[in-house]
PDB file of C-alpha atoms in Angstrom:
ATOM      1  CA  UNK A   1      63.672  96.652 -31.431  1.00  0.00           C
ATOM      2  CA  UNK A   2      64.271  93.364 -29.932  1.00  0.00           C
ATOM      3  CA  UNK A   3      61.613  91.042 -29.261  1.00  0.00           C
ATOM      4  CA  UNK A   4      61.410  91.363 -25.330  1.00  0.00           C
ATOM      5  CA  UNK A   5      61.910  95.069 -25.557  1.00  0.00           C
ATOM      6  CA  UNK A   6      58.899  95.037 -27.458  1.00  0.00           C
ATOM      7  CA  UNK A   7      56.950  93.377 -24.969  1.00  0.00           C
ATOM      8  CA  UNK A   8      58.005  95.007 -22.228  1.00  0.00           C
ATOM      9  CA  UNK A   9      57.184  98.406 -24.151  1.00  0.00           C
ATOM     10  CA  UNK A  10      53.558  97.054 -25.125  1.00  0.00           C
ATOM     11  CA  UNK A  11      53.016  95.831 -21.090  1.00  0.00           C
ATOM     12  CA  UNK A  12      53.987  99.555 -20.164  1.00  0.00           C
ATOM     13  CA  UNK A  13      51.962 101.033 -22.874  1.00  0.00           C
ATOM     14  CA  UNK A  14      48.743  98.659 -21.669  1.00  0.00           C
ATOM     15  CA  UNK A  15      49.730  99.543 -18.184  1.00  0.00           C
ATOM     16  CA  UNK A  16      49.134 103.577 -18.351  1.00  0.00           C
ATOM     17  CA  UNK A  17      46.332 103.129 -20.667  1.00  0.00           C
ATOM     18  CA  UNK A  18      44.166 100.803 -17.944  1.00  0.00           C
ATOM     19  CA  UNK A  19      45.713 103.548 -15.226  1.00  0.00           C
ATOM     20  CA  UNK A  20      44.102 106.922 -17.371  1.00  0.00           C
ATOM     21  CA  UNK A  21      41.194 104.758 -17.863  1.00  0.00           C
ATOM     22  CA  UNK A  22      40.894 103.965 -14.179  1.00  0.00           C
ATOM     23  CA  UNK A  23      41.633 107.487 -13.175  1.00  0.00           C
ATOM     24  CA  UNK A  24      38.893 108.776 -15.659  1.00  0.00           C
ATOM     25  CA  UNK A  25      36.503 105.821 -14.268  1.00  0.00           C
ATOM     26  CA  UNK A  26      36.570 107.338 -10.425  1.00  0.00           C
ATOM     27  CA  UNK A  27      36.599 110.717 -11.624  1.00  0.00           C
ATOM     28  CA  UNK A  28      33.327 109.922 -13.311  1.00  0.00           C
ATOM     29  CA  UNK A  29      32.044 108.470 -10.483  1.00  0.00           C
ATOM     30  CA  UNK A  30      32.824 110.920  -7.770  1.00  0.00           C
ATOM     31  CA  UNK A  31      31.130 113.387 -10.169  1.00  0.00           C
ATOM     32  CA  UNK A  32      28.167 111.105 -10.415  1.00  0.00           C
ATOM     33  CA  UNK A  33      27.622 110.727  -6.536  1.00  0.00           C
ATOM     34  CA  UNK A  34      28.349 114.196  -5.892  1.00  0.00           C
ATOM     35  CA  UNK A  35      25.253 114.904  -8.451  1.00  0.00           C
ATOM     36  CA  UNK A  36      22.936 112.990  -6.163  1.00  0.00           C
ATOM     37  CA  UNK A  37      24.577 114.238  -2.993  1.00  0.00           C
ATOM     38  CA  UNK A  38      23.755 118.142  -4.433  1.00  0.00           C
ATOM     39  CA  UNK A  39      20.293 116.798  -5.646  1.00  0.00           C
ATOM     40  CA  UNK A  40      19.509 115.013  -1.895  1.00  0.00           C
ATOM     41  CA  UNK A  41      20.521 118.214  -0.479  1.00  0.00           C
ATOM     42  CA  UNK A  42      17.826 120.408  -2.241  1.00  0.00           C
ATOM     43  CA  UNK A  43      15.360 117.777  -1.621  1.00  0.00           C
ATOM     44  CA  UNK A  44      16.242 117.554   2.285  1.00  0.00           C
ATOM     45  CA  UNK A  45      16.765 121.205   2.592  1.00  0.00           C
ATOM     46  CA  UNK A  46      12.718 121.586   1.214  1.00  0.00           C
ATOM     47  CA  UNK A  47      11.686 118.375   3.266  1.00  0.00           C
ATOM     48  CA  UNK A  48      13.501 120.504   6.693  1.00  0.00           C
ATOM     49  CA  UNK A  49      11.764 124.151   5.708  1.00  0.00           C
ATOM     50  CA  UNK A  50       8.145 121.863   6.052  1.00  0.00           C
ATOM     51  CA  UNK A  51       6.221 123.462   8.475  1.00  0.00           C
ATOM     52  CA  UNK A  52       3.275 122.170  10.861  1.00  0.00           C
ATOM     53  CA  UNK A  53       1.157 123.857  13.370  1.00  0.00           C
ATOM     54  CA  UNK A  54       0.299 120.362  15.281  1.00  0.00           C
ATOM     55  CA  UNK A  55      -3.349 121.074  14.742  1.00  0.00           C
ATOM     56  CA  UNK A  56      -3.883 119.746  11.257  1.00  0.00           C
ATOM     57  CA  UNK A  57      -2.188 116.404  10.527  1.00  0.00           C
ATOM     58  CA  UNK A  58      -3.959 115.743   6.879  1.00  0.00           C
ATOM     59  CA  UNK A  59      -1.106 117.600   5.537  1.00  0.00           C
ATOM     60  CA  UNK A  60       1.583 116.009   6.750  1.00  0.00           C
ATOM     61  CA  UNK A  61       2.816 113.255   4.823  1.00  0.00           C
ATOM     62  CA  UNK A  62       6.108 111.562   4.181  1.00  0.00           C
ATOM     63  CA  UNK A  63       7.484 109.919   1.182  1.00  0.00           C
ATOM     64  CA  UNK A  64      10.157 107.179  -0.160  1.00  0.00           C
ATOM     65  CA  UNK A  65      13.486 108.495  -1.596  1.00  0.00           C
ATOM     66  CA  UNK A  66      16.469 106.403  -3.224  1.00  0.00           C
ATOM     67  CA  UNK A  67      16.924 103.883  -4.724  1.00  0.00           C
ATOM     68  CA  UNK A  68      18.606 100.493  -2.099  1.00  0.00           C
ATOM     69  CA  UNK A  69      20.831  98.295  -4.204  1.00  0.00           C
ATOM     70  CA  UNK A  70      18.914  95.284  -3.476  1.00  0.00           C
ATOM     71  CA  UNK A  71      15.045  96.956  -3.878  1.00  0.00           C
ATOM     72  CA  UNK A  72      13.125  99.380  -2.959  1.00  0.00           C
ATOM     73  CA  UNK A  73      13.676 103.075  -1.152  1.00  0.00           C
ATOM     74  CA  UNK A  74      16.916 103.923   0.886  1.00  0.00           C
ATOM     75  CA  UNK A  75      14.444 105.635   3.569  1.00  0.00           C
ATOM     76  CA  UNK A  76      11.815 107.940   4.053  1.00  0.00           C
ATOM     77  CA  UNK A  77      11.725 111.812   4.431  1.00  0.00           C
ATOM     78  CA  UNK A  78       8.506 113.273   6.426  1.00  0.00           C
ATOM     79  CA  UNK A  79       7.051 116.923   4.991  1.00  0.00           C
ATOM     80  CA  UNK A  80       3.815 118.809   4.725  1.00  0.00           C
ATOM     81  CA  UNK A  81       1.853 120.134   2.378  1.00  0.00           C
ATOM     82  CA  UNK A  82       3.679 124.159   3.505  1.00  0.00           C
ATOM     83  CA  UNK A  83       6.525 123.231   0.422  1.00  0.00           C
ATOM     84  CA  UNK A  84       5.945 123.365  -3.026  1.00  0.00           C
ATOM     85  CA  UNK A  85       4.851 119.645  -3.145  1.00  0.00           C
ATOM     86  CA  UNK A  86       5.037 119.563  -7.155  1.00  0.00           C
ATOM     87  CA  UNK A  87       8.269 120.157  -6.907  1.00  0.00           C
ATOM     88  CA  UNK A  88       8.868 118.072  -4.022  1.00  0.00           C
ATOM     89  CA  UNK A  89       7.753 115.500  -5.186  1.00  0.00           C
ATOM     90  CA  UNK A  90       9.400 115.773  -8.755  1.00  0.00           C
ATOM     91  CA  UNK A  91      12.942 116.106  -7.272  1.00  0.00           C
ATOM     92  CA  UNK A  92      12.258 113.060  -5.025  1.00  0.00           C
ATOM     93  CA  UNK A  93      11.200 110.654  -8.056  1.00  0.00           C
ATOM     94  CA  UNK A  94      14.153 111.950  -9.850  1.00  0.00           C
ATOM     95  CA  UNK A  95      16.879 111.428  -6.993  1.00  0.00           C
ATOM     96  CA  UNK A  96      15.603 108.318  -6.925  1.00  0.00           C
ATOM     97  CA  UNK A  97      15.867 107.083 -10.693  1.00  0.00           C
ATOM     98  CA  UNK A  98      19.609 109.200 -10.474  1.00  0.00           C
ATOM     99  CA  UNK A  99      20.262 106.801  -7.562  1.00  0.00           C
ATOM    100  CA  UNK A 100      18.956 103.710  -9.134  1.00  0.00           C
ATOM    101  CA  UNK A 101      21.051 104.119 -12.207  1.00  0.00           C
ATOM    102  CA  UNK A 102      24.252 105.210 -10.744  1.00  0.00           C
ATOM    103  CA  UNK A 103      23.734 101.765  -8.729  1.00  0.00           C
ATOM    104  CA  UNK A 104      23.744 100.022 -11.748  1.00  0.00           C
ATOM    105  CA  UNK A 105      26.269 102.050 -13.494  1.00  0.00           C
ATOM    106  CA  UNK A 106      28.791 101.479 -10.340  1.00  0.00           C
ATOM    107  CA  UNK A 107      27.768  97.931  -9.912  1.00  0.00           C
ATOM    108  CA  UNK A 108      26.730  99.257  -6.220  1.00  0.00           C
ATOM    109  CA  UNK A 109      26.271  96.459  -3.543  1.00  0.00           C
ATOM    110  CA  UNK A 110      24.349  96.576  -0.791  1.00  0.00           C
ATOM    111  CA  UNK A 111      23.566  95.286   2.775  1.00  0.00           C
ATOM    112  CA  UNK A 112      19.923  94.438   1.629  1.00  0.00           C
ATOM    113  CA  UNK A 113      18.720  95.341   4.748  1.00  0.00           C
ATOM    114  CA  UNK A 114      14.523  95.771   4.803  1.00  0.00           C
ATOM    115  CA  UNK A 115      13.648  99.391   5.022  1.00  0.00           C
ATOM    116  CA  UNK A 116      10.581  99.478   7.065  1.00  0.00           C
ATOM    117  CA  UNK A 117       7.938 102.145   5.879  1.00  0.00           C
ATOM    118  CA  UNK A 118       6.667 104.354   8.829  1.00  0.00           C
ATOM    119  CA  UNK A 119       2.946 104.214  10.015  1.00  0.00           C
ATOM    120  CA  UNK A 120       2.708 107.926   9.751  1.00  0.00           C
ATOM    121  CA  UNK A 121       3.520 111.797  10.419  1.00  0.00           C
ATOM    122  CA  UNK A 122       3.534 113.881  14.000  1.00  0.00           C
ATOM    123  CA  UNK A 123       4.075 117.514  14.017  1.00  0.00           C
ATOM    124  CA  UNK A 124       6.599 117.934  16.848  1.00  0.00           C
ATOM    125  CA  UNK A 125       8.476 121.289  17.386  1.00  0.00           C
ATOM    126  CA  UNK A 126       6.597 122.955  14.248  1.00  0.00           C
ATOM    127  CA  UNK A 127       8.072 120.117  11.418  1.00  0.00           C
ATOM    128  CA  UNK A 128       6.909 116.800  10.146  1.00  0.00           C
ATOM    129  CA  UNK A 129       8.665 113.911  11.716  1.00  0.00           C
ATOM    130  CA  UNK A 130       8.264 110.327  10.718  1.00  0.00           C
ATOM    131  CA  UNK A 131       6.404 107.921  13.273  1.00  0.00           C
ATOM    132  CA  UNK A 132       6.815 103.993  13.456  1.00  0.00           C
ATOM    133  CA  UNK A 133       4.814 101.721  14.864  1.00  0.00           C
ATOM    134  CA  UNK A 134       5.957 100.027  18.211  1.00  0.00           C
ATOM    135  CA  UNK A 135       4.906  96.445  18.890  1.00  0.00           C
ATOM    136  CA  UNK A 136       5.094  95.303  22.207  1.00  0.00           C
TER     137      UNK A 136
END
């Protein structure tokens, strides 16, 4: 072979070996985020079956999930104390460190907006919601 036939042949070879890698890159990474989206699902799914009778508020409560590219939680889910809160609570803290690493992994950027924590829990329509404070 020819000098710039060889070149050309390496360039080709170089340029379907970054494309599989590429390929294999986003494949990984769909499967990543559709881990936490299944994971996030379970965890809202036990958050919604919550129940609340309005009458006792001690066991409402809510929690921080995820993991914000710049700091801190991605929001808050509200619940009560009517789940398996063990497990709950389990899922949430390991959503969270899934979500935190695939941020890193994925070099994830973010808006860095400040997620503001709520000032409490409300039973309204027989489930936990989230209240925040109001400042007139």
């Amino acid at each position: 072979m020819n000098r710039p036939n060889t070149f050309l042949y390496t360039l080709v070879l170089l340029f379907i070996a970054f494309s599989i890698s590429s390929c294999d890159k986003e494949k990984q990474q769909n499967r990543d985020e559709e881990q936490l989206e299944q994971l996030y699902a379970k965890i809202k799914g036990l958050a919604e079956s919550s129940t609340c009778d309005g009458t006792s508020d001690n066991q409402l409560k809510f929690t921080a999930i995820g993991a914000s590219p710049c700091g801190g939680p991605s929001h808050h889910l509200a619940y009560s104390t009517s789940i398996n809160v063990k497990e709950f609570e389990s899922l949430v803290k390991r959503y969270t460190a899934m979500q935190n690493s695939y941020n890193k992994k994925w070099n994830v950027a973010g808006t860095c907006e400040i997620v503001i924590a709520p000032s409490g829990t409300k039973c309204e329509n027989g489930k936990p919601v989230l209240v925040y404070a109001t400042y007139n």
